[in-house]
Coordinates of C-alpha atoms and ligand atoms in Angstrom, one line a residue:
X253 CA -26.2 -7.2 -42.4
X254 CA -29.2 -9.6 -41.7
X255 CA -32.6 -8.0 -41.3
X256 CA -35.5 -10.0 -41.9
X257 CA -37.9 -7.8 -39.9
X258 CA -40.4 -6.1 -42.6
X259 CA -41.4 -2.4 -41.9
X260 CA -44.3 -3.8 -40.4
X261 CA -42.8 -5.9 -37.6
X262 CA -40.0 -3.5 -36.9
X263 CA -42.4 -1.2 -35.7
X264 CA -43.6 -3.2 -33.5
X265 CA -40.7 -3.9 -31.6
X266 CA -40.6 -3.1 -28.0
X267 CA -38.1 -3.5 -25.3
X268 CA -40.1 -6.5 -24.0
X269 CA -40.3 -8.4 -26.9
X270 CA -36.4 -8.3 -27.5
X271 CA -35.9 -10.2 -24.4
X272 CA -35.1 -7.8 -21.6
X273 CA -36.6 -8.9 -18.5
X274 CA -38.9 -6.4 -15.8
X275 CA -35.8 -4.5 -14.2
X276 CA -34.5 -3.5 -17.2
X277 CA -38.1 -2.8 -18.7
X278 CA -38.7 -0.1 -15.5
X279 CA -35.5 1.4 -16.4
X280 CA -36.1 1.9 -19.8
X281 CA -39.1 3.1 -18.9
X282 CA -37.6 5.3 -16.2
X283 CA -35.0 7.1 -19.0
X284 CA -38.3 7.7 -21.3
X285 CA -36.8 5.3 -24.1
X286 CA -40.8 4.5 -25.3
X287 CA -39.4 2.0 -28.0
X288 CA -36.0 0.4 -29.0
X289 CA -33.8 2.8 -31.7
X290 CA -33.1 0.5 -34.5
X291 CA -29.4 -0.3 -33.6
X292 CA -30.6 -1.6 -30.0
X293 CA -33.4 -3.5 -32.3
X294 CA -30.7 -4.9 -33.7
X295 CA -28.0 -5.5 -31.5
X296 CA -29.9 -6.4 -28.4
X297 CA -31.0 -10.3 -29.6
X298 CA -27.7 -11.1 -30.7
X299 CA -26.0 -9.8 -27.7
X300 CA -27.9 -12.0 -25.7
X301 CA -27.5 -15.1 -27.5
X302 CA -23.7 -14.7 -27.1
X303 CA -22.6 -13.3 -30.7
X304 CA -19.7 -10.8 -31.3
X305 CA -20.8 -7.7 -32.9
X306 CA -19.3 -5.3 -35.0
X307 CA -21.5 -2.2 -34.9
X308 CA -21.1 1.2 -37.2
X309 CA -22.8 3.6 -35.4
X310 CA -22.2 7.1 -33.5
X311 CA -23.0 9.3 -30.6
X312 CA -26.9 9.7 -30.6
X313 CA -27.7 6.7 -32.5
X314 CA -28.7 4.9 -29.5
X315 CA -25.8 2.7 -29.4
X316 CA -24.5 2.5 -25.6
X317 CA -28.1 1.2 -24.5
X318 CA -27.4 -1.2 -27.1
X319 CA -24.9 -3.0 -25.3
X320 CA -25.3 -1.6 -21.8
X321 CA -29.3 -3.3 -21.8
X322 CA -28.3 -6.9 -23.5
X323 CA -25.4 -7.0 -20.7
X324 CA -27.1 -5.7 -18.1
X325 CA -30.0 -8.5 -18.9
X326 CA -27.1 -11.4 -18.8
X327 CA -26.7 -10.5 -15.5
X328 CA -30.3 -10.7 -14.4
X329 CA -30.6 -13.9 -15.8
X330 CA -26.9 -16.1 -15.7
X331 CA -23.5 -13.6 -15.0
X332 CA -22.6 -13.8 -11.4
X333 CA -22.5 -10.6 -9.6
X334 CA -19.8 -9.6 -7.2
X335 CA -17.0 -11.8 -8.0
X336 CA -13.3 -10.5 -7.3
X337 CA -12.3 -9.5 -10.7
X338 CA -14.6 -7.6 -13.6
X339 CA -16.5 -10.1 -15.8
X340 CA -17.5 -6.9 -18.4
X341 CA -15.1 -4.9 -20.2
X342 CA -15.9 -1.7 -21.5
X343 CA -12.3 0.2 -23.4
X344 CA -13.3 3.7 -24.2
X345 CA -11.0 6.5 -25.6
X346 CA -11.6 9.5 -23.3
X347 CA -13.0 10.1 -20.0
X348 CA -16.0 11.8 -20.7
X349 CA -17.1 9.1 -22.5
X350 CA -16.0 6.4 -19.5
X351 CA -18.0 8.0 -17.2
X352 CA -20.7 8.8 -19.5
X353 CA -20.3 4.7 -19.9
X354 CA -20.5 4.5 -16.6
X355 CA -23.4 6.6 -15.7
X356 CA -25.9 4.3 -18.2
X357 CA -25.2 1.2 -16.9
X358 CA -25.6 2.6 -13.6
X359 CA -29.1 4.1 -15.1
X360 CA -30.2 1.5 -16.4
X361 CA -29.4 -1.1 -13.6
X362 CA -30.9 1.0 -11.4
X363 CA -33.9 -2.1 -10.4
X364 CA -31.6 -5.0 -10.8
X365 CA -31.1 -6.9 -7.7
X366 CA -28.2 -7.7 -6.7
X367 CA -26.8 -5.2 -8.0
X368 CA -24.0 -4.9 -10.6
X369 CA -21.3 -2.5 -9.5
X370 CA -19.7 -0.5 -12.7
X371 CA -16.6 1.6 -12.2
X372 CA -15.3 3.9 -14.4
X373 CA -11.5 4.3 -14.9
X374 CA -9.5 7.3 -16.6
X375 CA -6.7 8.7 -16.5
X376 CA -5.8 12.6 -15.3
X377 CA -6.9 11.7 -11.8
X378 CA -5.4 10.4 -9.2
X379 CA -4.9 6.6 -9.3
X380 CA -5.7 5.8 -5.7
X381 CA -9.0 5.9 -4.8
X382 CA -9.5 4.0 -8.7
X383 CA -6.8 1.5 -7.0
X384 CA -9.8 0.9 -4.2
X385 CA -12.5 1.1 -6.7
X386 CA -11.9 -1.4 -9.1
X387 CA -11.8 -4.5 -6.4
X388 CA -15.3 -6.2 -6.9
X389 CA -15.9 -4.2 -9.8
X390 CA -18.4 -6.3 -12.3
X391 CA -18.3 -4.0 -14.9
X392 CA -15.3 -2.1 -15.6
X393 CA -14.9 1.2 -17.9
X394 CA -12.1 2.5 -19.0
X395 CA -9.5 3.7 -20.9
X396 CA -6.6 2.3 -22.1
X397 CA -3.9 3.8 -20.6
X398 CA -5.3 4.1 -17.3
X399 CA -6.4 0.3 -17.1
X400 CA -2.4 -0.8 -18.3
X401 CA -1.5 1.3 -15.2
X402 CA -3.9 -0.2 -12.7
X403 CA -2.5 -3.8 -14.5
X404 CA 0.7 -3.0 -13.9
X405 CA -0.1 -2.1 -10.3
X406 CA -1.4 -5.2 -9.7
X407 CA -5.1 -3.6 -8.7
X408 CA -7.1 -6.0 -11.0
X409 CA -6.8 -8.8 -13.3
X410 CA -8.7 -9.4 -16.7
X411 CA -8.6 -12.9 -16.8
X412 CA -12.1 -13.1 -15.6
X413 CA -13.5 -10.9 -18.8
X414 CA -16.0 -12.6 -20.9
X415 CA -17.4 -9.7 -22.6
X416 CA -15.2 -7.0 -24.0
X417 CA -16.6 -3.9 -25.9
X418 CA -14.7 -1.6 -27.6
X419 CA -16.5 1.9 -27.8
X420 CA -15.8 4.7 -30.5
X421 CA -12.7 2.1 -31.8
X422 CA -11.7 4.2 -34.2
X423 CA -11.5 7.3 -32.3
X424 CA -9.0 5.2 -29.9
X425 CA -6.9 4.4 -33.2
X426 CA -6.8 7.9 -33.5
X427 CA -5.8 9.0 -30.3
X428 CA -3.0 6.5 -30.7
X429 CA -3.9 3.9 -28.1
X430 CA -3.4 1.2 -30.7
X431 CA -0.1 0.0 -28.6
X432 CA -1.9 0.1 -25.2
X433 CA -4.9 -1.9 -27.0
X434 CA -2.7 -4.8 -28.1
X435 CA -1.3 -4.8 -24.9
X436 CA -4.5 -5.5 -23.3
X437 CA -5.9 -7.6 -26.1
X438 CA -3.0 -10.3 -25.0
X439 CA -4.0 -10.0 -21.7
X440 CA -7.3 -10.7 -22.5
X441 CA -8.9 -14.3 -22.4
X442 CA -9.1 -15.8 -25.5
X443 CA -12.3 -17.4 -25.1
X444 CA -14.5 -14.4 -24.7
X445 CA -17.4 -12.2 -26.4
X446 CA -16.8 -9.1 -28.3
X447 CA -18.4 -6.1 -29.1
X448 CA -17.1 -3.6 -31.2
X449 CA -18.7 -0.5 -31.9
X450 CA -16.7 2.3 -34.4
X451 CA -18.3 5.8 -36.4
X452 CA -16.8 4.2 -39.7
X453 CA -15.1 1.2 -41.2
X454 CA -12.1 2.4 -42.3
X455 CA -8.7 0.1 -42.7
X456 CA -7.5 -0.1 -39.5
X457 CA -10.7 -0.7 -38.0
X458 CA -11.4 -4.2 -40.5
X459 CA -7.7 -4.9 -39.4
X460 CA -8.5 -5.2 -35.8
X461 CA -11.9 -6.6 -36.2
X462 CA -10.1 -9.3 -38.1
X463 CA -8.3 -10.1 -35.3
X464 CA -10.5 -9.6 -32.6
X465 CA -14.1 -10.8 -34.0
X466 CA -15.7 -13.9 -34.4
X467 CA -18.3 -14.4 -36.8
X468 CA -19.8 -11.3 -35.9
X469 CA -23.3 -10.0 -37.1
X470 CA -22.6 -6.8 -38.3
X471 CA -24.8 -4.4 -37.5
X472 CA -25.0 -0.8 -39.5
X473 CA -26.9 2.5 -38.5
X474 CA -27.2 4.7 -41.7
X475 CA -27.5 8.6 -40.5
X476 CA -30.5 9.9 -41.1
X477 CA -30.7 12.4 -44.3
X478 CA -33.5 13.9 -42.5
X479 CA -31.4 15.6 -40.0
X480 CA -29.4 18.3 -41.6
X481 CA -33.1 19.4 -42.6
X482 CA -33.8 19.7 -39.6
X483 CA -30.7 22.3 -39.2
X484 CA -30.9 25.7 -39.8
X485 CA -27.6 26.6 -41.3
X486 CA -26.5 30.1 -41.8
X487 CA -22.7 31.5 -41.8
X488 CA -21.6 35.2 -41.0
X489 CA -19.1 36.4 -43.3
X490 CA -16.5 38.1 -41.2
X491 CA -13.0 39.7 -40.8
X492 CA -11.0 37.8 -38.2
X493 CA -10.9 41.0 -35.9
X494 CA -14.4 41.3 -35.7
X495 CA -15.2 37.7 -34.8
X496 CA -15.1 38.4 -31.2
X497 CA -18.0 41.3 -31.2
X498 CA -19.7 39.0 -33.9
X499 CA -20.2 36.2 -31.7
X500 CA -21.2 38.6 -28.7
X501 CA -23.5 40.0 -31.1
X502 CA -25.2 37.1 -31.7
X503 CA -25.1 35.3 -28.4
X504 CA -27.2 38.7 -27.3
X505 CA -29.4 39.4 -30.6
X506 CA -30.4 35.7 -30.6
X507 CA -31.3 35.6 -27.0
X508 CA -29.3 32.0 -26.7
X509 CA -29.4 30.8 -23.5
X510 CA -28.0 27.4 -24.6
X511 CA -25.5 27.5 -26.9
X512 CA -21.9 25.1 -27.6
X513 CA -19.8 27.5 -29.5
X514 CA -16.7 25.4 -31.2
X515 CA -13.2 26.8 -31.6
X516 CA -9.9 25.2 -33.1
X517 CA -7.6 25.5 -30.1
X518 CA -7.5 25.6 -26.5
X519 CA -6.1 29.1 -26.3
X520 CA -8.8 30.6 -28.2
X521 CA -11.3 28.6 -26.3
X522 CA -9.8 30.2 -23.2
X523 CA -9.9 33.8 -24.4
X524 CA -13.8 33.7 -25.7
X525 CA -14.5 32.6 -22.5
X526 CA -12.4 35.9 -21.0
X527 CA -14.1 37.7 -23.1
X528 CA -17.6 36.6 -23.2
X529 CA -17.4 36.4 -19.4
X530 CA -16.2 40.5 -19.0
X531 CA -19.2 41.0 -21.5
X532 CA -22.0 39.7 -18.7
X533 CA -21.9 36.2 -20.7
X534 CA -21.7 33.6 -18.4
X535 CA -19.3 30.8 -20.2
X536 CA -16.6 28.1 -19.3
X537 CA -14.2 26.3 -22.0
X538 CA -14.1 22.2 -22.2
X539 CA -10.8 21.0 -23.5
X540 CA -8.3 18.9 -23.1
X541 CA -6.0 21.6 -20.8
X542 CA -9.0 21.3 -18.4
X543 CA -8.9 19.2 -15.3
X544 CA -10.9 16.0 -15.4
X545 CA -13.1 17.7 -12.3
X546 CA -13.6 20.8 -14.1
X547 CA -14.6 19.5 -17.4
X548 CA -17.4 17.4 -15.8
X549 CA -19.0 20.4 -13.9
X550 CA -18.8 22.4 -16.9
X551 CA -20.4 20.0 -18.9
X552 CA -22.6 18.9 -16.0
X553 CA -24.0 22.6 -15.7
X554 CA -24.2 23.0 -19.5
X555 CA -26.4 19.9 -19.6
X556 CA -28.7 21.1 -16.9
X557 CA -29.5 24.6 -19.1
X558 CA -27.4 26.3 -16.0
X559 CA -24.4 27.1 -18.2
X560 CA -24.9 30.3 -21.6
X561 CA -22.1 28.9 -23.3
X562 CA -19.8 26.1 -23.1
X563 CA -16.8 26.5 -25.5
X564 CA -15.1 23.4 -26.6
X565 CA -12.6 22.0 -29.1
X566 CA -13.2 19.0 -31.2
X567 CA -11.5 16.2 -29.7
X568 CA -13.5 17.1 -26.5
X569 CA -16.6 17.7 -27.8
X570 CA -16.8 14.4 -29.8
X571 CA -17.9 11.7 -27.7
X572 CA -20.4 14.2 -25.8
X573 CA -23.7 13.8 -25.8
X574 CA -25.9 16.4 -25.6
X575 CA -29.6 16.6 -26.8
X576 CA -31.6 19.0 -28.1
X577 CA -29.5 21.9 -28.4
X578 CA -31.2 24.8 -29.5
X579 CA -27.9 26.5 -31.1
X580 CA -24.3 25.6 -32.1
X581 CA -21.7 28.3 -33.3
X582 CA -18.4 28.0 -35.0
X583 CA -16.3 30.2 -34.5
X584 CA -13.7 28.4 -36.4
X585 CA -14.6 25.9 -38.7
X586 CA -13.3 22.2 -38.4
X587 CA -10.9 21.1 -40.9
X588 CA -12.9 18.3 -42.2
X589 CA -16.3 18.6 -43.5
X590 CA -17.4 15.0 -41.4
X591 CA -16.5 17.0 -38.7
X592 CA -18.8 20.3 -39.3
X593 CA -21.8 17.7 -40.1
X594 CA -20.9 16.0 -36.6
X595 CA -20.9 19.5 -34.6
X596 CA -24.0 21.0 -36.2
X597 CA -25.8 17.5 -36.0
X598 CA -25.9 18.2 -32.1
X599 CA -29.3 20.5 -33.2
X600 CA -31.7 19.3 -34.9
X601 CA -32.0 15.5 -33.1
X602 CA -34.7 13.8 -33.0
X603 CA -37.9 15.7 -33.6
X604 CA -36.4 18.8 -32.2
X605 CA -35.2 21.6 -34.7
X606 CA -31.8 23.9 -34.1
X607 CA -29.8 26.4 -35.4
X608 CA -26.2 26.2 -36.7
X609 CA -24.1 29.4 -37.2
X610 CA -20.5 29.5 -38.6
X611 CA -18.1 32.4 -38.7
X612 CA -16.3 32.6 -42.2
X613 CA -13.6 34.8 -42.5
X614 CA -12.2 36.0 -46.3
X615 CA -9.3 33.1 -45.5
X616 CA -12.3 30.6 -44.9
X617 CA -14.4 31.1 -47.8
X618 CA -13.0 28.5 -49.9
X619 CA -12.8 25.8 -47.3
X620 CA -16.6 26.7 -46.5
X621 CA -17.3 25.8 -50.4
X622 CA -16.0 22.6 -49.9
X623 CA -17.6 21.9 -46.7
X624 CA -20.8 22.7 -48.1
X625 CA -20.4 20.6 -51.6
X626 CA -19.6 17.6 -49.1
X627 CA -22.8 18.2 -47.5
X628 CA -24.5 18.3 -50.6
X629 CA -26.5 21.2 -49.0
X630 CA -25.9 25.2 -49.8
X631 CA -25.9 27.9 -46.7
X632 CA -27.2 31.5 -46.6
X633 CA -24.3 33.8 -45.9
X634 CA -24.3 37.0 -44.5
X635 CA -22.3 39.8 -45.2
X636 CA -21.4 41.5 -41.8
X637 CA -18.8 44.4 -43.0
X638 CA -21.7 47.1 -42.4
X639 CA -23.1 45.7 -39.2
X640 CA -21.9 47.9 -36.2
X641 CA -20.7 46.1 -33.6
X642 CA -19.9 48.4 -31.3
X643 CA -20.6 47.7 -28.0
X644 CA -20.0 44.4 -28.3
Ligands
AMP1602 P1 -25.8 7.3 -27.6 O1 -25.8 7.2 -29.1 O2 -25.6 6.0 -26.9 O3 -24.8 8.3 -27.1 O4 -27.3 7.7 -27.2 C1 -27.8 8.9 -27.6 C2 -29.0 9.4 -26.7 O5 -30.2 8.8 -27.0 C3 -28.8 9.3 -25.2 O6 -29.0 10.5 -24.6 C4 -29.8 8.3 -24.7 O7 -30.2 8.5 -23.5 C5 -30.9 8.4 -25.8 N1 -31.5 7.1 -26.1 C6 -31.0 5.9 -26.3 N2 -31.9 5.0 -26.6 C7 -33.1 5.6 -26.6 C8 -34.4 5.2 -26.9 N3 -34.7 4.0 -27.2 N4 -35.4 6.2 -26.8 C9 -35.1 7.4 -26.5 N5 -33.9 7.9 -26.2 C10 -32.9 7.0 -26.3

């Protein structure tokens, strides 16, 4: 990684001075960014001078502005708009994410004129009205299964892409779309600039970024060790009967009016929300069982502070951004201790400070230990066997 800025100059970056021209600059301005995040400090100036980019970063380091402003600025100054087949591709692995995508290039081109039309495509919809969408599309977004199928019913072509980005990379390893990326990769033109961004650099990732890069300025985002300060951790020990109660307990005690509570399946996330919802708890489940309509109301309405409690599993809840939360509860702990940092990291961003609560069962207490030697970082527990519950 080159970074020749001192601390000096890097805090003196602004939007401006990385090149984005007066559109983009009242957008920006418009979504409240005040100054660049460092991975947009660093990825924006390449971007525009054409390089690939191989980016390690996650959700909530700033990295979708990070492309979305550099290509929304190469329209503004050279990329024709309007033409019959998608210039920009964006390959995402779910469809929260696509339309998530989506909804900041749309943002943040809000002042450009012409405009630049971005369409997001997904599957678990119907492919119709995405048939009719795509044509004159400039910026596409989608995943990879879904774009194969619109190839394959000859609604597009990609022969006019000249950027491609790959978003979350690894999570679309992981999901298995590794077949349906080569496929598009070949169908791809050669000559072309690519962005990849990816949470981590494991094997398969350097593999494809072999393949698929060239020369790219690699650009790296180290989480902040700040943030799990900022994180008020505390776990309820608790017999798995009593988990239910405990959790109404503490939804009610606590007062949480906002609050993403995480469990390991879709069948339990469906009964909390029963229950919670027969106790007076107003809650809906996000999971991959959901319909695609469903899942974006519910986390449309969580977002806007007009849903108590949105249950989710992992896979779901990865790619989502939400800020500020105020409180996060597991009620089943993730299997892997990356993934308990990544679910209690959604309090606690920025300057803002939040609460983390995990239930921990007599079968969970040694996984907890590990989970918490990972983190490097002990956590108050509390014995529950003598708090009544009844009632709840
Ligand atoms: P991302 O990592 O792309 O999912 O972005 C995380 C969040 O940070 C999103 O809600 C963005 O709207 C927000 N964001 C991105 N860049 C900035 C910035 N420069 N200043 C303030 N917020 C930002």
């Amino acid at each position: 990684m080159v970074d020749p800025l001192s601390e000096a100059e890097k805090s003196k970056v602004t939007f401006a001075s990385l090149g984005l021209s007066e559109p983009l600059l009242n957008a920006v301005e418009e979504q409240q960014y005040t100054r660049p995040y460092p991975i947009q400090r660093d990825a924006i100036p390449p971007i525009l001078r054409g390089k690939d980019i191989l980016g390690i970063a996650k959700t909530g380091s700033g990295k979708t502005a990070s492309f979305v402003l550099p290509i929304l600025e190469l329209f503004h100054r050279t990329k024709t708009v309007g033409s019959r087949y998608a210039s920009v591709l964006v390959l995402v692995p779910t469809r929260e994410l696509a339309s998530q995508v989506a909804d900041v290039f749309q943002n943040l081109g809000a002042h450009l004129f012409p405009k630049v039309k971005t369409v997001a495509v997904y599957g678990g919809v119907s492919i119709n009205p995405q048939m009719q969408a795509v044509h004159g599309a400039d910026i596409l977004v989608a995943t990879p299964g879904r774009l194969l199928d619109l190839l394959a019913q000859n609604a597009l072509r990609l022969s006019d892409v000249e950027i491609l980005v790959l978003d979350e990379a690894d999570k679309m390893l992981e999901l298995g779309f590794a077949d349906e990326m080569n496929q598009l990769f070949d169908r791809l033109p050669k000559n072309r600039q690519t962005i990849l961004f990816s949470a981590t650099l494991g094997e398969a990732i350097q593999a494809i970024h072999q393949t698929l890069l060239r020369a790219p300025v690699k650009i790296e985002v180290v989480e902040e060790a700040t943030n799990l300060e900022q994180i008020e951790q505390v776990a309820y020990q608790v017999d798995p009967a009593r988990k239910g109660p405990l959790l109404r307990y503490l939804i009610k005690t606590h007062n949480m009016q906002q609050v993403l509570v995480f469990a390991s399946s879709t069948r339990t996330a469906d009964n909390l929300v029963v229950k919670l919802s027969k106790n007076g708890i107003q809650a809906a489940a996000i999971h991959g069982q959901k319909g695609q309509q469903v899942r974006t109301d519910v986390l449309h309405k969580f977002k806007a502070g007009k849903l108590q409690v949105m249950v989710a599993t992992d896979l779901l809840a990865r790619g989502i951004d939400i800020q500020l939360l105020p409180f996060v509860i597991n009620f089943d702990l993730p299997r892997s201790p990356k993934d308990y940092v990544h679910r209690i990291g959604r309090t606690g961003r920025a300057e803002a400070t939040g609460k983390a609560i995990s239930l921990i069962t007599p079968d969970d207490a040694h996984h907890f230990k590990i989970i918490q030697k990972k983190m490097g970082k002990r956590v108050a527990q509390i014995d529950t066997t003598n708090l009544d519950l009844h009632g709840y």
